[in-house]
Short mmCIF file of C-alpha atoms in Angstrom, two decimals:
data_model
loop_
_atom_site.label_atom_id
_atom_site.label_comp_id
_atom_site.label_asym_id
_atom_site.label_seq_id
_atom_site.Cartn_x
_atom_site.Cartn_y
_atom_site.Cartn_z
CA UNK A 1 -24.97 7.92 -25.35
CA UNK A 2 -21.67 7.72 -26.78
CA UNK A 3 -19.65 4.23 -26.32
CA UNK A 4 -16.68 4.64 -23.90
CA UNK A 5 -13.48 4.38 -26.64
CA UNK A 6 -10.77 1.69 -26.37
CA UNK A 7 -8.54 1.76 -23.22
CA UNK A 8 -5.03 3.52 -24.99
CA UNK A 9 -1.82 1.67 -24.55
CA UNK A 10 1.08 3.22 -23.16
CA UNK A 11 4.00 4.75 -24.70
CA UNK A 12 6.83 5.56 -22.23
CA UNK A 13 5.86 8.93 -21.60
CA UNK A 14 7.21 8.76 -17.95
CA UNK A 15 10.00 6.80 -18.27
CA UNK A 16 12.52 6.27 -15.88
CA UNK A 17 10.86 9.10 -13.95
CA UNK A 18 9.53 8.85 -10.28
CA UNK A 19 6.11 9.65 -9.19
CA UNK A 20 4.44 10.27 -6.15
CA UNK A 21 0.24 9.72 -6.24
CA UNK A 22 -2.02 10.71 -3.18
CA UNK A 23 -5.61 8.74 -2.70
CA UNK A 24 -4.11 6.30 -4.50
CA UNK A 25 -5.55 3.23 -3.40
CA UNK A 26 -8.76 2.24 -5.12
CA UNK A 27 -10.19 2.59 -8.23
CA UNK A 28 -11.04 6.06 -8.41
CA UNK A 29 -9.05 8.80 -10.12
CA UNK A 30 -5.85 8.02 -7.98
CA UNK A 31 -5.71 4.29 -8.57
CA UNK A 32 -6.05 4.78 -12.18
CA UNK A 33 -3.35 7.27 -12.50
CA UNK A 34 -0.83 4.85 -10.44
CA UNK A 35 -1.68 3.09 -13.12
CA UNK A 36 -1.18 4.47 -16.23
CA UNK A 37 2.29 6.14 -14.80
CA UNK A 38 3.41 2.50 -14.50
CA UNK A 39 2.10 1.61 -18.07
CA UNK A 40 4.27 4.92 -19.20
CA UNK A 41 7.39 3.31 -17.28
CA UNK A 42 7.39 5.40 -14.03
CA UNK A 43 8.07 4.05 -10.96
CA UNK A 44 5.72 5.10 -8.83
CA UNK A 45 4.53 5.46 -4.58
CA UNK A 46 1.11 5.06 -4.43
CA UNK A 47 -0.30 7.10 -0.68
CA UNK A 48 -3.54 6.65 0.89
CA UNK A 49 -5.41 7.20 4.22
CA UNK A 50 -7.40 3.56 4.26
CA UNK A 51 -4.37 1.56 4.87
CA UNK A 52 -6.10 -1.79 4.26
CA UNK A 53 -7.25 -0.55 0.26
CA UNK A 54 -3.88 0.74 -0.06
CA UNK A 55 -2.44 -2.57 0.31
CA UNK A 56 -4.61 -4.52 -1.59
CA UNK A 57 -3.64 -2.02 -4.68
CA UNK A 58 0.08 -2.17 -3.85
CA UNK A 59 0.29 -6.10 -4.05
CA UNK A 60 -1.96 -6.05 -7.17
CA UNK A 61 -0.06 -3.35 -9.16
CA UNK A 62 3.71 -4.59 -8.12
CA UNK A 63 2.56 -8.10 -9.03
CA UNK A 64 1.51 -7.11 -12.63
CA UNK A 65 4.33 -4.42 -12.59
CA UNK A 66 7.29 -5.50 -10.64
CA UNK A 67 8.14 -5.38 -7.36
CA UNK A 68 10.22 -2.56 -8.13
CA UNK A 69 8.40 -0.57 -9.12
CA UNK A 70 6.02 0.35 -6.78
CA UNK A 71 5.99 1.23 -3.53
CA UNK A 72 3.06 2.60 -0.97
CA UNK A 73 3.25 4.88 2.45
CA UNK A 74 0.15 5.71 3.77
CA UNK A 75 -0.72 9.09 4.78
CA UNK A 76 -3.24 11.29 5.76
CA UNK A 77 -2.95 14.73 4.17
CA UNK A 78 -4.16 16.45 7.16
CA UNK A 79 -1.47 15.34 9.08
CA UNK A 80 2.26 17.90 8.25
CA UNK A 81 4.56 14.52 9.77
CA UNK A 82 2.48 12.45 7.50
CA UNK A 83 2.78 14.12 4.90
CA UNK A 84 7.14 14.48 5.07
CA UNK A 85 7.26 11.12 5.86
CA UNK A 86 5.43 10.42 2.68
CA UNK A 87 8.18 12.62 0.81
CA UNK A 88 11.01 10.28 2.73
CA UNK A 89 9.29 6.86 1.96
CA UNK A 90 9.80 8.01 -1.79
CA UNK A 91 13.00 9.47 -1.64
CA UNK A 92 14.36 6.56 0.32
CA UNK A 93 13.09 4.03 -2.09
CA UNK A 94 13.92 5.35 -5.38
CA UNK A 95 16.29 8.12 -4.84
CA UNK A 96 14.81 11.16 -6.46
CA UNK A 97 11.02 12.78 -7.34
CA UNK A 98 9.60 13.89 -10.20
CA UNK A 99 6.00 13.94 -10.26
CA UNK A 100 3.70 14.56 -7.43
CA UNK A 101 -0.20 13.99 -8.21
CA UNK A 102 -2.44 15.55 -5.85
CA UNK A 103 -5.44 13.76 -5.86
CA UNK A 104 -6.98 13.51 -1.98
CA UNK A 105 -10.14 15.43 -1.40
CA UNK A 106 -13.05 15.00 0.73
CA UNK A 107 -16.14 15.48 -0.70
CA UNK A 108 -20.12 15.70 0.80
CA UNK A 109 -23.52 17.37 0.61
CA UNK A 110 -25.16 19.83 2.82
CA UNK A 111 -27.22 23.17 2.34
CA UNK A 112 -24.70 25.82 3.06
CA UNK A 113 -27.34 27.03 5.87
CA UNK A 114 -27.18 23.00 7.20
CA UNK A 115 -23.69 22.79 6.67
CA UNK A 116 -21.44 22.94 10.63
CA UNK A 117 -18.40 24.22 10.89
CA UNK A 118 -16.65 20.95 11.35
CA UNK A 119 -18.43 19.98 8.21
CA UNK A 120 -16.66 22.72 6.24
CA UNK A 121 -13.40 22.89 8.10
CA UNK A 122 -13.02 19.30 7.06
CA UNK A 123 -13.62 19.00 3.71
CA UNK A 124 -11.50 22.52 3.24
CA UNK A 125 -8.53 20.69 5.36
CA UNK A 126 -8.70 17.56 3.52
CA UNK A 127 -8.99 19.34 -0.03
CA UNK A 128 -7.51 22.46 -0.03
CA UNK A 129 -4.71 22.66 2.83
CA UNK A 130 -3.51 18.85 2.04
CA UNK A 131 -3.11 20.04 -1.31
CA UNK A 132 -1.00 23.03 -0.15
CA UNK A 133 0.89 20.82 2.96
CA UNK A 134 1.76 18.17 -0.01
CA UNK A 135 2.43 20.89 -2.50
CA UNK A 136 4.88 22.97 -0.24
CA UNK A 137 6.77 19.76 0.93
CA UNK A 138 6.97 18.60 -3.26
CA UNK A 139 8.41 21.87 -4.65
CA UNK A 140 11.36 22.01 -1.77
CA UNK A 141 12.52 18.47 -2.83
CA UNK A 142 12.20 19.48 -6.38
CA UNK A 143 14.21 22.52 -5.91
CA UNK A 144 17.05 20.95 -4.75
CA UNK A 145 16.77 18.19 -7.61
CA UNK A 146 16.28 19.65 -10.94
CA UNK A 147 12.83 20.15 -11.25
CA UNK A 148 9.80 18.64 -11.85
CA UNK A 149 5.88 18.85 -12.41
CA UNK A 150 3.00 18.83 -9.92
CA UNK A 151 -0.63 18.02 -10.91
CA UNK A 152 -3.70 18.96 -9.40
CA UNK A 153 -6.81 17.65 -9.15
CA UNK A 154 -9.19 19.75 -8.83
CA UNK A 155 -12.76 20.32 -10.20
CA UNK A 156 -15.52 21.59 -12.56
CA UNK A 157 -17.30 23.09 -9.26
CA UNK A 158 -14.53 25.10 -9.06
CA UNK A 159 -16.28 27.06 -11.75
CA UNK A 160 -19.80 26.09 -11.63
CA UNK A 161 -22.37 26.13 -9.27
CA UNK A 162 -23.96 22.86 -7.33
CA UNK A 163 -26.59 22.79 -4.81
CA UNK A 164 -25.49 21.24 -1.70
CA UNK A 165 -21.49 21.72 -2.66
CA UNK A 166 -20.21 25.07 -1.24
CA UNK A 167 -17.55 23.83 0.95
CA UNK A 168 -15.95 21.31 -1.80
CA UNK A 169 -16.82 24.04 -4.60
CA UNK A 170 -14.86 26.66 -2.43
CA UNK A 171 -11.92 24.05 -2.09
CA UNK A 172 -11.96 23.01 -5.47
CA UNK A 173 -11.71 27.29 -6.60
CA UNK A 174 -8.92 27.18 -3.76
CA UNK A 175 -6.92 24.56 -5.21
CA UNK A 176 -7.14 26.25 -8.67
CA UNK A 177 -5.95 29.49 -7.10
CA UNK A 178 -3.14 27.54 -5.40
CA UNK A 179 -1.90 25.61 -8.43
CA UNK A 180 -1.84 29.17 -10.69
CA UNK A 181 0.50 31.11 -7.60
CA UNK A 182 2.31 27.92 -7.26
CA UNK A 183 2.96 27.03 -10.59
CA UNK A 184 5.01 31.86 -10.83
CA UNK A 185 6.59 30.78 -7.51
CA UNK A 186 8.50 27.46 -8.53
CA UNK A 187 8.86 28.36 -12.80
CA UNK A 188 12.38 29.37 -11.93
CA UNK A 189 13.51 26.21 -10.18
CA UNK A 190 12.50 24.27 -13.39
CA UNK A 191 8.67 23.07 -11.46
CA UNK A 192 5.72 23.04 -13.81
CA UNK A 193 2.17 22.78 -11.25
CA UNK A 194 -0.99 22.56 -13.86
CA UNK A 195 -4.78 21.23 -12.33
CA UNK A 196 -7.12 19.35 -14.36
CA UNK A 197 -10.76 19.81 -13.14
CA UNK A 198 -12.73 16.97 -14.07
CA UNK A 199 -16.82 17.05 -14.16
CA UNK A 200 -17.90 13.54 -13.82
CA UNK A 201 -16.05 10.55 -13.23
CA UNK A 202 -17.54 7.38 -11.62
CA UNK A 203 -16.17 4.55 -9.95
CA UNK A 204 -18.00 2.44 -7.56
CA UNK A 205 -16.71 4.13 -4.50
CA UNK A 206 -18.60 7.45 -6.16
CA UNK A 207 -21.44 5.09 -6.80
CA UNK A 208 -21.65 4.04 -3.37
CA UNK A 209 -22.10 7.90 -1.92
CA UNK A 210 -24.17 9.20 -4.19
CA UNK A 211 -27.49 8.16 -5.96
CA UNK A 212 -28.25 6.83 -9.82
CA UNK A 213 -30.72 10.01 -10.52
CA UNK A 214 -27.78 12.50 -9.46
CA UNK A 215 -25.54 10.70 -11.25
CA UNK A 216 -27.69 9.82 -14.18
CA UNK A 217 -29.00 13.62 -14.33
CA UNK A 218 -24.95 14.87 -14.23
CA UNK A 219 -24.24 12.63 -16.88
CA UNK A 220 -27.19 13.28 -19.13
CA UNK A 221 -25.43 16.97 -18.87
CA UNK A 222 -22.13 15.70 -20.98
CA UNK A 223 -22.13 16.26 -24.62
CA UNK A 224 -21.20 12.56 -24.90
CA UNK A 225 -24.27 11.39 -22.60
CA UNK A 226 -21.92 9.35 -20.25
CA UNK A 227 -19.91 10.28 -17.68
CA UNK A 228 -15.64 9.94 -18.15
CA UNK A 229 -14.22 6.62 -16.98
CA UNK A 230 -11.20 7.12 -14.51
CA UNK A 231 -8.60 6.35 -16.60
CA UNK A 232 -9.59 9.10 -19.19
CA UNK A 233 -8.94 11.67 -16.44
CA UNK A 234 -5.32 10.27 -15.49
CA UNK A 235 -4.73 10.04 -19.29
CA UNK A 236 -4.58 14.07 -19.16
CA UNK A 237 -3.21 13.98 -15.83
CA UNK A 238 0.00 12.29 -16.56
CA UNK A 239 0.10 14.40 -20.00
CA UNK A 240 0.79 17.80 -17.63
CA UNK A 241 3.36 15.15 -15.33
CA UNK A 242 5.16 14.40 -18.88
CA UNK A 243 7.61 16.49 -20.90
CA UNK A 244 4.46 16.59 -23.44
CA UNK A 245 3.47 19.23 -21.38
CA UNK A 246 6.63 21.44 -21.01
CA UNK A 247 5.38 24.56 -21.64
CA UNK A 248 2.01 24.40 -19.41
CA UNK A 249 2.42 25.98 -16.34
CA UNK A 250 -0.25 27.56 -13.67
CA UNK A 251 -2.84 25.82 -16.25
CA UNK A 252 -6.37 24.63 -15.09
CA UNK A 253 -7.18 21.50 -17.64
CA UNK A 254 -11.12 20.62 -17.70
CA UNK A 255 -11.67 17.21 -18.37
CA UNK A 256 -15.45 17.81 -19.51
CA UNK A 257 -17.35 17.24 -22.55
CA UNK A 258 -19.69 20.23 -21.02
CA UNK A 259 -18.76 22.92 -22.74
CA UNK A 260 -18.58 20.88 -26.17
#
């Protein structure tokens, strides 16, 4: 297994630029992009649903970042008033938006001839139609205000087959979808939307729902025998949110050593 390589330090790729980051709170995939935008000198609202985690990783990051530059609104994706008031909270507290990260999703297992209805519907509202409610409500700000870039998250099961994952597989291929017809619709207000479609990335929340052999067998899969840390998916994540990234639009970015 190949050693996990030294944490990279940030070079201002974001700033003075504004950022919006759903599922934020944490220390998944969310809570390490808030992150790394602030060590690229963004300002950045970090959004959750668990109000109390969302907090807890508001005080921590404006006490090693400044006060000012971070703020939180909690939201649930599911919910269209939620979701605008999200949009205000970041427009009223520092003025403009440039990069939106979707990153709330819903996961879960069940046979697809197990699986409810309610099981599906929620996992597809959660993943897929947040995505869209936060997406639509990003790219009219933007329009009005010069531009900007949206990022995806999305996944490898959007591609592959897993046993057990048809409704978040089908969400994940949704979002994908999404992001490309997004990404012709908003090119000529100056909005860039790329995905990145990570295969394995664990953090103890991750840990929690699922069990060492799955895991274990997923990452024994990788080409580098270890699954990704969280911070080496928002590395590539706030790449397609920088100007690095200019020309990338309607892109689907796997963060995978899978295919190596």
């Amino acid at each position: 297994m190949n050693a996990v390589p030294p944490y990279v330090p940030g070079h201002g790729l974001m700033r003075g630029r504004t950022a919006v980051v759903t599922a934020a709170a944490g220390t998944g995939i969310g809570g390490a992009t808030a992150r790394r935008l602030l060590e690229e000198g963004a300002r950045v609202l970090l959004s959750d649903a668990h109000h109390r985690r969302l907090e807890q990783t508001t005080a921590g990051l404006a006490a090693e970042f400044g006060a000012s530059a971070v703020a939180s609104a909690p939201c649930d994706v599911t919910d269209e008033e939620q979701v605008a008031a999200m949009f205000g909270a970041a427009l009223d507290r520092f003025g403009r938006l440039d990069a939106v990260v979707n990153n709330a999703g819903l996961g879960g297992t069940a046979r697809l001839t197990e699986m409810t209805d309610r099981q599906w519907g929620r996992v597809l509202d959660v993943t897929l139609t947040g995505t869209m409610r936060c997406t639509r409500a990003a790219l009219r700000l933007m329009a009005g205000g010069g531009g900007g870039a949206i990022v995806n998250n999305a996944s490898v099961l959007g591609w592959r087959a897993q046993e057990g994952q048809a409704h978040y597989a089908a969400a994940k291929a949704g979002v994908m979808a999404l992001t490309r017809c997004a990404a012709v619709e908003a090119a000529g207000d100056g909005i860039r939307v790329n995905a990145v479609a990570p295969s394995l990335a664990v953090h103890p929340n991750l840990a929690k729902a699922a069990s060492e052999e799955l895991l274990a067998g997923l990452a024994a899969r990788e080409a580098f025998g270890r699954h990704a840390e969280p911070w080496e998916v928002a590395n590539v994540i706030v790449f397609l949110a920088s100007d690095y990234s200019s020309y990338m639009t309607g892109e689907v970015v796997s963060v995978s050593s899978r295919r190596a």
